[in-house]
Amino acid sequence: MTTANITVIGAGVVGLTTALVLSKHANFKVTVVAKHMPGDYDIEYASPWAGANYLPVGVPGTNLQRFERDTWPELHRICTEVAEAGIHFQDTLIYKREKDVHTSTGEWLNELCKKDAWFRDILPNFRILPASELPPGIDSATAFTSVCINTAIYLPWLVGQCVKAGVIIKRAIVSHVAEAASLHHTGEPAGVVVNCTGLSAGKLGGVEDPTVFPARGQIVIVRNDPGVMSTISGTDDGPDEATYIMQRAVGGGTILGGCLQKGSWESQPDPNLALRIMKRCVDLCPQLTGGKGIEALSIIRHGVGLRPMRKDGPRVEKEKIANVWVVHNYGHGGYGYQSSYGSAAAAEKLVESILKEKARL
Ligand code: FAD
């Protein structure tokens, strides 16, 4: 078996998951280079800011839907078998209001809110709520079991899994994608570079994808216990505002969200939006504060992250740039965790196909 050197650019959930999947090949020597690493909180680094949960939104037949479908078994396995990874199962409620269907948030959550959602036979305990159980103003609702990931535990766990498997991780800022080939830890050039740079794929030399854009998400992290993970199809505060509640595993607090502000690069929390988020979450889930209103929320911190959106969804493709084979794996929008293993497996296939082709020549 010939040895293959591979450099992955990026240590977000997509880069680390891809490196981990590649490291299972005994003949692959994998280096990860990244500007930001788990432990950093930066507006250029989306992964720490995510909830993160598994709420599928991919339209059947798209890459995203396949990646989401292929990711669930591994998240389920980790959740069941690896307590220290920081993932737990959560009872989940999805509420739909017909009036949200054509709003930005309603379109984002369209597949998630369907009574005949494609994942109804995949996620455990899927059921449609009877009309008698619907809160006022809600037209339909579904319930199922999903997971919530504590990103502050899970990202370092991924780093640990990579290191244990022999991956070398180092800090570097890459200005051109092909330059990463020369950053392999062996000192020899990498035969393949995997580009997991998220939103930065818009400005990375040799890539400069003009269809990448941010969708700003603002959150409040609190100590209160919601009891259940819940989301609703929209709000009365604007078409790009959202309401979702999820409790992170192992003491990670509860995430209250949010919004989906396309094109906004603003890194600072908006205090007025924070108030609206807290009010909507307590309205949706009064048990958060035992019926005492938002004054009884115990705030840990406010946060803002930029979802790395791409017009046509995640890009997993191979391309030769400046004589270096590159496998792209970026543009995972608001679904980088829930599509991580499916997308990494697709990138792995492309790496294998490049190496096979090289061996043939
Ligand atoms: P990033 O995490 O941004 O990582 C990019 C990496 O590339 C970093 O290490 C960076 O330093 C590196 N990099 C970039 N350019 C260079 C360069 N030139 N040189 C070297 N390194 C470079 N997803 C879910 O699945 N479920 C959720 O519940 C969820 N909730 C979210 C809530 C919010 C508020 C936000 C903001 C996002 C949420 N997401 C969720 C989306 C998820 O966070 C993203 O899809 C995911 O983090 C993208 O991961 P990534 O690895 O592609 O990018």
Short mmCIF file of C-alpha atoms and ligand atoms in Angstrom, two decimals:
data_model
loop_
_atom_site.label_atom_id
_atom_site.label_comp_id
_atom_site.label_asym_id
_atom_site.label_seq_id
_atom_site.Cartn_x
_atom_site.Cartn_y
_atom_site.Cartn_z
CA MET A 1 0.00 0.00 0.00
CA THR A 2 1.49 3.37 -1.00
CA THR A 3 1.55 6.09 1.63
CA ALA A 4 -0.43 9.24 0.83
CA ASN A 5 0.18 12.67 2.37
CA ILE A 6 -2.98 14.74 2.88
CA THR A 7 -3.32 18.27 4.28
CA VAL A 8 -6.70 19.40 5.60
CA ILE A 9 -7.17 23.17 5.90
CA GLY A 10 -9.56 24.00 8.76
CA ALA A 11 -10.24 22.78 12.29
CA GLY A 12 -13.95 23.47 12.51
CA VAL A 13 -16.38 20.57 12.80
CA VAL A 14 -16.06 19.88 9.05
CA GLY A 15 -12.23 19.85 8.95
CA LEU A 16 -11.81 17.80 12.13
CA THR A 17 -14.47 15.24 11.14
CA THR A 18 -12.91 14.90 7.68
CA ALA A 19 -9.43 14.46 9.18
CA LEU A 20 -10.79 11.82 11.57
CA VAL A 21 -12.49 9.88 8.77
CA LEU A 22 -9.32 10.05 6.61
CA SER A 23 -7.14 8.93 9.55
CA LYS A 24 -8.88 5.51 9.54
CA HIS A 25 -6.85 4.67 6.41
CA ALA A 26 -3.62 3.14 7.67
CA ASN A 27 -1.69 4.47 4.64
CA PHE A 28 -2.88 8.11 4.93
CA LYS A 29 -0.66 10.61 6.76
CA VAL A 30 -2.93 13.51 7.68
CA THR A 31 -1.96 17.06 8.71
CA VAL A 32 -4.54 19.65 9.79
CA VAL A 33 -3.57 23.32 9.43
CA ALA A 34 -5.87 25.99 10.78
CA LYS A 35 -6.00 29.65 11.70
CA HIS A 36 -8.51 28.89 14.50
CA MET A 37 -8.70 25.87 16.79
CA PRO A 38 -11.15 24.53 19.38
CA GLY A 39 -10.86 26.82 22.41
CA ASP A 40 -10.91 29.98 20.24
CA TYR A 41 -14.03 32.15 20.00
CA ASP A 42 -13.82 34.29 16.85
CA ILE A 43 -16.30 35.64 14.34
CA GLU A 44 -14.32 33.90 11.54
CA TYR A 45 -14.82 30.52 13.25
CA ALA A 46 -18.43 29.23 13.17
CA SER A 47 -18.17 25.88 14.92
CA PRO A 48 -17.98 26.93 18.60
CA TRP A 49 -21.12 29.10 18.28
CA ALA A 50 -23.46 26.35 17.07
CA GLY A 51 -26.15 24.91 19.38
CA ALA A 52 -25.62 22.31 18.15
CA ASN A 53 -28.43 19.92 17.38
CA TYR A 54 -29.58 17.55 14.62
CA LEU A 55 -32.68 19.05 12.99
CA PRO A 56 -32.65 18.07 9.29
CA VAL A 57 -33.52 20.76 6.74
CA GLY A 58 -32.14 19.25 3.49
CA VAL A 59 -34.55 18.88 0.56
CA PRO A 60 -34.78 15.23 -0.62
CA GLY A 61 -32.43 14.59 -3.55
CA THR A 62 -29.89 17.25 -2.55
CA ASN A 63 -26.34 16.74 -1.26
CA LEU A 64 -27.34 18.24 2.04
CA GLN A 65 -30.17 15.77 2.59
CA ARG A 66 -27.88 12.82 1.78
CA PHE A 67 -25.20 14.16 4.14
CA GLU A 68 -27.75 14.63 6.94
CA ARG A 69 -29.16 11.13 6.41
CA ASP A 70 -25.66 9.62 6.44
CA THR A 71 -24.61 11.55 9.56
CA TRP A 72 -27.36 10.39 11.92
CA PRO A 73 -26.08 6.80 12.47
CA GLU A 74 -22.66 8.03 13.65
CA LEU A 75 -24.09 10.76 15.92
CA HIS A 76 -26.45 8.15 17.35
CA ARG A 77 -23.55 5.73 17.92
CA ILE A 78 -21.37 8.35 19.61
CA CYS A 79 -24.29 9.50 21.74
CA THR A 80 -24.99 5.93 22.83
CA GLU A 81 -21.43 4.68 23.31
CA VAL A 82 -19.10 7.65 24.01
CA ALA A 83 -20.31 9.67 27.02
CA GLU A 84 -17.20 11.89 27.06
CA ALA A 85 -17.90 13.25 23.54
CA GLY A 86 -20.50 15.64 25.01
CA ILE A 87 -23.63 14.60 23.07
CA HIS A 88 -26.98 13.65 24.60
CA PHE A 89 -30.40 12.59 23.39
CA GLN A 90 -33.18 15.15 23.68
CA ASP A 91 -36.96 14.99 23.37
CA THR A 92 -37.73 17.42 20.56
CA LEU A 93 -40.80 19.48 19.57
CA ILE A 94 -41.18 21.21 16.19
CA TYR A 95 -44.01 23.75 15.88
CA LYS A 96 -45.36 25.05 12.59
CA ARG A 97 -47.45 28.14 11.79
CA GLU A 98 -48.79 28.29 8.22
CA LYS A 99 -48.18 32.05 8.07
CA ASP A 100 -44.39 31.49 8.26
CA VAL A 101 -44.17 29.37 5.10
CA HIS A 102 -42.87 32.14 2.80
CA THR A 103 -40.60 33.92 5.28
CA SER A 104 -36.82 33.46 5.25
CA THR A 105 -36.97 31.40 8.47
CA GLY A 106 -40.01 29.43 7.26
CA GLU A 107 -38.21 28.45 4.05
CA TRP A 108 -35.10 27.42 6.01
CA LEU A 109 -37.17 25.14 8.26
CA ASN A 110 -39.64 23.92 5.62
CA GLU A 111 -38.50 20.27 5.49
CA LEU A 112 -38.07 20.12 9.25
CA CYS A 113 -41.66 21.19 9.90
CA LYS A 114 -43.34 18.68 7.56
CA LYS A 115 -45.70 16.10 9.04
CA ASP A 116 -44.37 13.59 6.46
CA ALA A 117 -40.71 14.65 6.88
CA TRP A 118 -38.20 12.35 5.10
CA PHE A 119 -36.52 11.57 8.42
CA ARG A 120 -39.70 10.29 10.08
CA ASP A 121 -38.48 6.69 9.81
CA ILE A 122 -34.91 7.54 10.84
CA LEU A 123 -35.23 9.60 14.02
CA PRO A 124 -36.62 7.64 16.98
CA ASN A 125 -40.14 8.19 18.32
CA PHE A 126 -41.37 10.41 15.46
CA ARG A 127 -45.02 11.36 15.92
CA ILE A 128 -47.50 14.03 14.85
CA LEU A 129 -49.05 15.88 17.76
CA PRO A 130 -52.88 15.69 17.92
CA ALA A 131 -54.75 19.02 17.66
CA SER A 132 -55.63 18.76 21.37
CA GLU A 133 -51.90 19.06 22.27
CA LEU A 134 -51.18 22.14 20.10
CA PRO A 135 -50.48 25.44 21.93
CA PRO A 136 -52.47 28.53 20.81
CA GLY A 137 -51.39 29.89 17.39
CA ILE A 138 -49.74 26.64 16.28
CA ASP A 139 -51.16 24.90 13.17
CA SER A 140 -49.27 21.60 13.44
CA ALA A 141 -46.42 20.01 15.36
CA THR A 142 -44.20 16.94 15.38
CA ALA A 143 -42.17 15.32 18.14
CA PHE A 144 -39.17 12.98 17.99
CA THR A 145 -35.89 12.16 19.71
CA SER A 146 -32.78 13.97 18.49
CA VAL A 147 -29.40 14.97 19.93
CA CYS A 148 -27.78 18.12 21.25
CA ILE A 149 -24.00 18.51 21.08
CA ASN A 150 -21.99 20.53 23.58
CA THR A 151 -19.56 22.10 21.09
CA ALA A 152 -17.15 23.15 23.87
CA ILE A 153 -16.68 19.45 24.73
CA TYR A 154 -17.22 17.85 21.30
CA LEU A 155 -14.68 19.88 19.27
CA PRO A 156 -11.80 19.14 21.70
CA TRP A 157 -12.97 15.49 21.72
CA LEU A 158 -12.65 15.44 17.92
CA VAL A 159 -9.13 16.90 18.23
CA GLY A 160 -8.26 14.13 20.72
CA GLN A 161 -9.62 11.41 18.42
CA CYS A 162 -7.59 12.81 15.51
CA VAL A 163 -4.37 13.02 17.55
CA LYS A 164 -4.90 9.47 18.86
CA ALA A 165 -5.21 8.31 15.25
CA GLY A 166 -1.89 9.94 14.31
CA VAL A 167 -3.14 13.21 12.76
CA ILE A 168 -0.73 16.14 13.25
CA ILE A 169 -2.46 19.45 13.96
CA LYS A 170 -0.80 22.83 13.60
CA ARG A 171 -1.60 26.52 13.36
CA ALA A 172 -1.04 28.30 10.09
CA ILE A 173 -2.76 30.88 7.92
CA VAL A 174 -2.90 29.76 4.32
CA SER A 175 -3.21 32.50 1.71
CA HIS A 176 -3.55 30.24 -1.37
CA VAL A 177 -5.14 26.78 -1.24
CA ALA A 178 -2.24 25.15 -3.14
CA GLU A 179 0.25 26.48 -0.56
CA ALA A 180 -1.20 23.97 1.96
CA ALA A 181 0.46 21.13 0.03
CA SER A 182 3.82 22.40 1.29
CA LEU A 183 2.65 22.47 4.95
CA HIS A 184 2.44 18.71 5.41
CA HIS A 185 4.14 17.61 8.65
CA THR A 186 6.46 15.14 6.90
CA GLY A 187 8.17 17.96 5.01
CA GLU A 188 7.17 16.17 1.79
CA PRO A 189 4.43 17.75 -0.36
CA ALA A 190 0.85 16.60 0.19
CA GLY A 191 -0.72 14.77 -2.77
CA VAL A 192 -4.16 16.08 -1.84
CA VAL A 193 -5.35 19.21 -0.01
CA VAL A 194 -8.81 19.14 1.56
CA ASN A 195 -10.36 22.59 1.78
CA CYS A 196 -12.58 22.89 4.90
CA THR A 197 -12.34 26.67 5.36
CA GLY A 198 -16.07 27.42 5.80
CA LEU A 199 -16.96 31.05 5.16
CA SER A 200 -13.31 31.87 4.34
CA ALA A 201 -13.65 29.88 1.09
CA GLY A 202 -15.01 33.18 -0.21
CA LYS A 203 -11.60 34.82 0.03
CA LEU A 204 -9.04 31.97 0.09
CA GLY A 205 -6.63 32.32 -2.85
CA GLY A 206 -7.32 29.83 -5.66
CA VAL A 207 -10.91 29.29 -4.43
CA GLU A 208 -12.55 32.73 -3.94
CA ASP A 209 -16.05 31.29 -4.24
CA PRO A 210 -18.37 34.29 -4.83
CA THR A 211 -21.47 32.28 -3.86
CA VAL A 212 -20.40 31.94 -0.20
CA PHE A 213 -22.07 34.36 2.24
CA PRO A 214 -22.73 34.68 5.99
CA ALA A 215 -26.06 34.14 7.75
CA ARG A 216 -25.67 35.75 11.15
CA GLY A 217 -26.95 33.90 14.20
CA GLN A 218 -27.29 35.52 17.62
CA ILE A 219 -27.75 33.44 20.78
CA VAL A 220 -28.13 33.78 24.54
CA ILE A 221 -26.69 30.99 26.70
CA VAL A 222 -28.51 30.52 30.01
CA ARG A 223 -28.38 28.18 33.01
CA ASN A 224 -32.14 27.45 32.97
CA ASP A 225 -33.46 23.99 32.10
CA PRO A 226 -36.09 23.87 29.31
CA GLY A 227 -36.87 20.16 29.76
CA VAL A 228 -37.33 19.71 26.02
CA MET A 229 -35.62 20.90 22.81
CA SER A 230 -37.99 23.02 20.70
CA THR A 231 -38.18 25.11 17.55
CA ILE A 232 -40.92 27.05 15.78
CA SER A 233 -41.25 27.91 12.07
CA GLY A 234 -41.10 31.69 12.55
CA THR A 235 -41.77 34.73 14.72
CA ASP A 236 -43.87 37.92 14.64
CA ASP A 237 -40.70 40.04 15.02
CA GLY A 238 -39.40 39.88 11.43
CA PRO A 239 -39.00 37.32 8.64
CA ASP A 240 -35.34 36.55 9.48
CA GLU A 241 -35.79 36.07 13.21
CA ALA A 242 -36.11 32.60 14.72
CA THR A 243 -36.87 30.88 18.01
CA TYR A 244 -35.14 27.73 19.16
CA ILE A 245 -34.17 26.24 22.50
CA MET A 246 -31.72 23.43 23.22
CA GLN A 247 -29.88 22.25 26.29
CA ARG A 248 -26.27 21.22 25.70
CA ALA A 249 -24.97 18.00 27.24
CA VAL A 250 -22.80 17.81 30.38
CA GLY A 251 -23.54 21.21 31.92
CA GLY A 252 -23.08 23.23 28.73
CA GLY A 253 -26.09 25.46 29.46
CA THR A 254 -29.12 26.13 27.31
CA ILE A 255 -28.89 27.90 23.96
CA LEU A 256 -31.67 30.39 23.18
CA GLY A 257 -31.79 31.51 19.54
CA GLY A 258 -31.92 33.24 17.28
CA CYS A 259 -31.97 34.70 13.80
CA LEU A 260 -30.82 33.99 10.23
CA GLN A 261 -29.60 37.38 8.99
CA LYS A 262 -28.28 36.74 5.49
CA GLY A 263 -25.43 38.99 4.35
CA SER A 264 -24.76 40.43 7.83
CA TRP A 265 -21.12 40.32 9.06
CA GLU A 266 -21.90 42.04 12.40
CA SER A 267 -19.93 40.32 15.17
CA GLN A 268 -21.43 42.08 18.19
CA PRO A 269 -24.67 41.02 19.93
CA ASP A 270 -27.62 43.38 19.41
CA PRO A 271 -29.15 43.95 22.91
CA ASN A 272 -32.64 44.57 21.50
CA LEU A 273 -32.53 41.32 19.54
CA ALA A 274 -31.28 39.53 22.68
CA LEU A 275 -34.36 40.76 24.56
CA ARG A 276 -36.66 39.57 21.78
CA ILE A 277 -34.94 36.16 21.71
CA MET A 278 -35.33 35.70 25.47
CA LYS A 279 -38.97 36.82 25.43
CA ARG A 280 -39.89 34.52 22.55
CA CYS A 281 -38.13 31.54 24.12
CA VAL A 282 -39.87 32.01 27.47
CA ASP A 283 -43.22 32.41 25.65
CA LEU A 284 -42.58 29.18 23.70
CA CYS A 285 -41.31 27.29 26.74
CA PRO A 286 -42.60 28.87 30.00
CA GLN A 287 -41.01 26.03 32.00
CA LEU A 288 -37.61 27.64 31.28
CA THR A 289 -38.29 30.04 34.18
CA GLY A 290 -41.09 28.18 35.97
CA GLY A 291 -43.62 30.74 34.71
CA LYS A 292 -41.63 33.70 36.15
CA GLY A 293 -40.86 35.53 32.87
CA ILE A 294 -37.52 36.55 31.36
CA GLU A 295 -36.25 38.20 34.56
CA ALA A 296 -35.72 34.68 35.92
CA LEU A 297 -33.33 33.72 33.10
CA SER A 298 -29.79 33.27 34.42
CA ILE A 299 -27.52 34.47 31.58
CA ILE A 300 -24.10 32.89 31.05
CA ARG A 301 -23.21 34.99 27.97
CA HIS A 302 -24.40 36.40 24.66
CA GLY A 303 -22.92 35.17 21.39
CA VAL A 304 -22.84 35.75 17.64
CA GLY A 305 -21.71 33.35 14.93
CA LEU A 306 -21.76 33.49 11.13
CA ARG A 307 -23.17 30.42 9.38
CA PRO A 308 -21.06 29.65 6.28
CA MET A 309 -23.83 29.61 3.66
CA ARG A 310 -23.36 28.78 -0.02
CA LYS A 311 -25.93 29.48 -2.75
CA ASP A 312 -26.09 25.85 -3.94
CA GLY A 313 -25.46 24.23 -0.55
CA PRO A 314 -22.34 22.43 0.69
CA ARG A 315 -19.61 22.01 -1.93
CA VAL A 316 -17.91 18.61 -1.95
CA GLU A 317 -15.98 18.47 -5.23
CA LYS A 318 -12.49 17.79 -6.52
CA GLU A 319 -10.52 20.29 -8.56
CA LYS A 320 -6.90 20.72 -9.67
CA ILE A 321 -5.65 24.16 -8.65
CA ALA A 322 -2.11 25.37 -9.50
CA ASN A 323 -1.18 21.74 -10.18
CA VAL A 324 -2.38 20.56 -6.73
CA TRP A 325 -5.37 18.24 -6.28
CA VAL A 326 -7.92 19.86 -3.95
CA VAL A 327 -11.05 18.31 -2.46
CA HIS A 328 -13.47 21.01 -1.36
CA ASN A 329 -15.68 20.46 1.67
CA TYR A 330 -17.23 23.80 2.69
CA GLY A 331 -20.46 25.81 2.67
CA HIS A 332 -22.37 23.91 5.37
CA GLY A 333 -24.52 26.89 6.42
CA GLY A 334 -26.51 26.21 9.59
CA TYR A 335 -26.05 22.43 9.39
CA GLY A 336 -22.33 21.64 9.67
CA TYR A 337 -22.72 19.26 12.63
CA GLN A 338 -25.79 17.45 11.39
CA SER A 339 -24.16 16.86 7.97
CA SER A 340 -20.58 16.36 9.20
CA TYR A 341 -20.06 12.59 8.84
CA GLY A 342 -21.99 12.28 5.57
CA SER A 343 -20.07 15.14 4.05
CA ALA A 344 -16.71 13.79 5.33
CA ALA A 345 -17.49 10.39 3.78
CA ALA A 346 -18.20 12.06 0.42
CA ALA A 347 -14.89 13.98 0.65
CA GLU A 348 -13.10 10.72 1.58
CA LYS A 349 -14.42 9.07 -1.63
CA LEU A 350 -13.03 11.94 -3.72
CA VAL A 351 -9.62 11.70 -2.01
CA GLU A 352 -9.59 7.95 -2.76
CA SER A 353 -10.52 8.56 -6.40
CA ILE A 354 -7.69 11.09 -6.84
CA LEU A 355 -5.15 8.72 -5.28
CA LYS A 356 -6.37 5.82 -7.42
CA GLU A 357 -6.04 7.94 -10.55
CA LYS A 358 -2.51 9.07 -9.51
CA ALA A 359 -1.49 5.45 -8.91
CA ARG A 360 -2.74 4.50 -12.39
CA LEU A 361 -0.66 7.19 -14.14
P1 FAD B 1 -15.63 26.79 10.68
O1 FAD B 1 -16.08 26.25 11.97
O2 FAD B 1 -15.82 28.25 10.46
O3 FAD B 1 -14.11 26.41 10.54
C1 FAD B 1 -13.31 26.91 9.49
C2 FAD B 1 -11.88 26.51 9.78
O4 FAD B 1 -11.07 26.88 8.67
C3 FAD B 1 -11.28 27.22 11.00
O5 FAD B 1 -10.41 26.38 11.70
C4 FAD B 1 -10.51 28.37 10.35
O6 FAD B 1 -9.46 28.89 11.16
C5 FAD B 1 -9.96 27.63 9.15
N1 FAD B 1 -9.52 28.54 8.08
C6 FAD B 1 -10.29 29.31 7.29
N2 FAD B 1 -9.51 29.99 6.42
C7 FAD B 1 -8.24 29.60 6.67
C8 FAD B 1 -6.99 29.94 6.10
N3 FAD B 1 -6.89 30.78 5.08
N4 FAD B 1 -5.85 29.36 6.61
C9 FAD B 1 -5.93 28.48 7.63
N5 FAD B 1 -7.11 28.13 8.22
C10 FAD B 1 -8.24 28.69 7.73
N6 FAD B 1 -25.07 23.38 12.67
C11 FAD B 1 -25.71 22.25 13.04
O7 FAD B 1 -25.49 21.19 12.44
N7 FAD B 1 -26.61 22.25 14.07
C12 FAD B 1 -26.91 23.39 14.77
O8 FAD B 1 -27.72 23.36 15.70
C13 FAD B 1 -26.25 24.59 14.39
N8 FAD B 1 -26.53 25.75 15.05
C14 FAD B 1 -25.84 26.89 14.71
C15 FAD B 1 -26.11 28.07 15.42
C16 FAD B 1 -25.39 29.23 15.15
C17 FAD B 1 -25.68 30.48 15.93
C18 FAD B 1 -24.41 29.21 14.13
C19 FAD B 1 -23.60 30.44 13.84
C20 FAD B 1 -24.17 28.05 13.40
C21 FAD B 1 -24.88 26.89 13.67
N9 FAD B 1 -24.68 25.70 12.96
C22 FAD B 1 -25.31 24.55 13.32
C23 FAD B 1 -23.80 25.68 11.78
C24 FAD B 1 -22.40 25.19 12.08
O9 FAD B 1 -21.85 25.91 13.15
C25 FAD B 1 -21.54 25.36 10.83
O10 FAD B 1 -22.14 24.78 9.70
C26 FAD B 1 -20.18 24.70 11.03
O11 FAD B 1 -19.59 25.14 12.22
C27 FAD B 1 -19.26 24.96 9.85
O12 FAD B 1 -18.05 24.31 10.14
P2 FAD B 1 -16.76 24.52 9.24
O13 FAD B 1 -15.75 23.60 9.79
O14 FAD B 1 -17.12 24.42 7.80
O15 FAD B 1 -16.34 26.05 9.45
#
